[in-house]
Short mmCIF file of C-alpha atoms in Angstrom, two decimals:
data_model
loop_
_atom_site.label_atom_id
_atom_site.label_comp_id
_atom_site.label_asym_id
_atom_site.label_seq_id
_atom_site.Cartn_x
_atom_site.Cartn_y
_atom_site.Cartn_z
CA MET A 49 134.74 72.01 52.75
CA ASN A 50 135.00 75.02 52.82
CA GLN A 51 131.10 76.32 53.57
CA LYS A 52 130.96 73.67 56.33
CA LYS A 53 132.02 75.98 58.17
CA ILE A 54 130.60 78.97 56.93
CA LEU A 55 127.44 77.61 57.61
CA TRP A 56 128.85 76.18 60.82
CA SER A 57 129.55 79.87 61.87
CA LEU A 58 126.59 81.60 61.24
CA ILE A 59 124.57 78.64 62.98
CA THR A 60 126.83 79.75 65.77
CA PHE A 61 126.51 83.73 65.08
CA ILE A 62 122.28 83.37 65.39
CA MET A 63 123.03 80.56 68.46
CA ILE A 64 124.82 83.99 70.48
CA LEU A 65 121.96 86.14 69.43
CA SER A 66 118.93 84.09 69.46
CA LEU A 67 119.92 83.92 73.43
CA ALA A 68 121.34 87.02 73.74
CA MET A 69 117.51 88.85 72.93
CA PRO A 70 115.38 88.03 75.40
CA LEU A 71 118.74 89.57 77.72
CA SER A 72 118.51 92.48 76.04
CA SER A 73 114.97 93.37 75.71
CA SER A 74 114.42 92.96 79.30
CA VAL A 75 116.86 94.76 80.33
CA VAL A 76 115.33 97.92 77.90
CA ARG A 77 112.12 97.38 79.40
CA ALA A 78 113.49 97.62 82.96
CA SER A 79 112.74 100.92 84.92
CA PRO A 80 114.32 102.25 86.87
CA ALA A 81 113.52 101.60 90.82
CA THR A 82 112.33 104.78 92.79
CA GLU A 83 114.20 105.40 96.15
CA ILE A 84 112.15 105.19 99.60
CA TRP A 85 114.04 106.66 101.90
CA ASP A 86 111.30 108.24 104.36
CA TRP A 87 108.18 108.02 105.72
CA TYR A 88 107.31 110.52 102.74
CA ASP A 89 108.53 108.16 99.33
CA LEU A 90 106.54 105.23 101.56
CA ASP A 91 103.47 107.78 101.63
CA ALA A 92 104.40 109.25 97.53
CA MET A 93 103.71 104.64 96.35
CA ARG A 94 100.53 105.49 96.54
CA GLU A 95 100.27 108.46 93.03
CA ASP A 96 102.03 104.85 91.19
CA LEU A 97 100.38 101.46 92.95
CA GLU A 98 102.66 99.48 90.25
CA GLY A 99 105.78 100.86 89.86
CA SER A 100 109.16 100.17 91.34
CA TYR A 101 111.04 100.52 94.98
CA VAL A 102 113.30 99.78 96.71
CA LEU A 103 113.56 101.01 100.05
CA MET A 104 117.36 102.19 100.39
CA THR A 105 117.16 102.15 104.38
CA ASP A 106 114.75 101.57 107.36
CA LEU A 107 111.49 103.44 108.71
CA ASP A 108 111.19 104.26 111.74
CA SER A 109 109.55 106.74 114.73
CA THR A 110 113.60 108.43 113.64
CA THR A 111 112.29 108.43 110.04
CA ALA A 112 111.15 112.39 108.43
CA GLY A 113 107.33 111.94 108.04
CA TYR A 114 106.54 109.93 111.12
CA PRO A 115 104.77 111.82 113.45
CA ALA A 116 102.33 113.37 110.08
CA LEU A 117 101.77 110.13 108.04
CA ALA A 118 102.55 106.70 110.61
CA SER A 119 102.44 107.53 114.36
CA PRO A 120 99.74 106.74 116.52
CA ASP A 121 98.38 110.04 116.02
CA ALA A 122 98.07 109.85 112.69
CA ASN A 123 95.69 109.90 110.13
CA GLY A 124 93.08 110.79 112.73
CA GLY A 125 94.05 108.24 115.26
CA LYS A 126 94.17 105.04 112.90
CA GLY A 127 98.23 105.50 112.60
CA TRP A 128 99.45 104.41 108.85
CA SER A 129 96.88 104.12 105.77
CA PRO A 130 97.51 101.14 104.35
CA ILE A 131 98.35 101.82 100.52
CA GLY A 132 96.16 100.12 97.85
CA THR A 133 92.57 99.25 98.66
CA GLU A 134 90.54 95.86 97.63
CA ASP A 135 89.74 97.10 94.55
CA HIS A 136 93.03 99.47 93.32
CA ALA A 137 95.99 96.74 95.70
CA PHE A 138 98.85 97.64 94.73
CA THR A 139 100.97 95.83 92.84
CA GLY A 140 104.56 97.10 92.57
#
């Protein structure tokens, strides 16, 4: 009878451990997201098209970097330049 309890305890432990392992391994591999606060931060995403990002606030014409990067006059009068290209797309 005592051996059955030990066996069931061991089986339960292994089941719990096997369920917890995938969760812990995905947390270990997760990298912190880069915070996007202004147009300069958004523009810097071009340096790492596979990175993780989180937008921290709305970006509009009053946000830092707008005149130089996103206004109608930016980019030689073309406005905001898309991030990534067809050959090197943004995947972050």
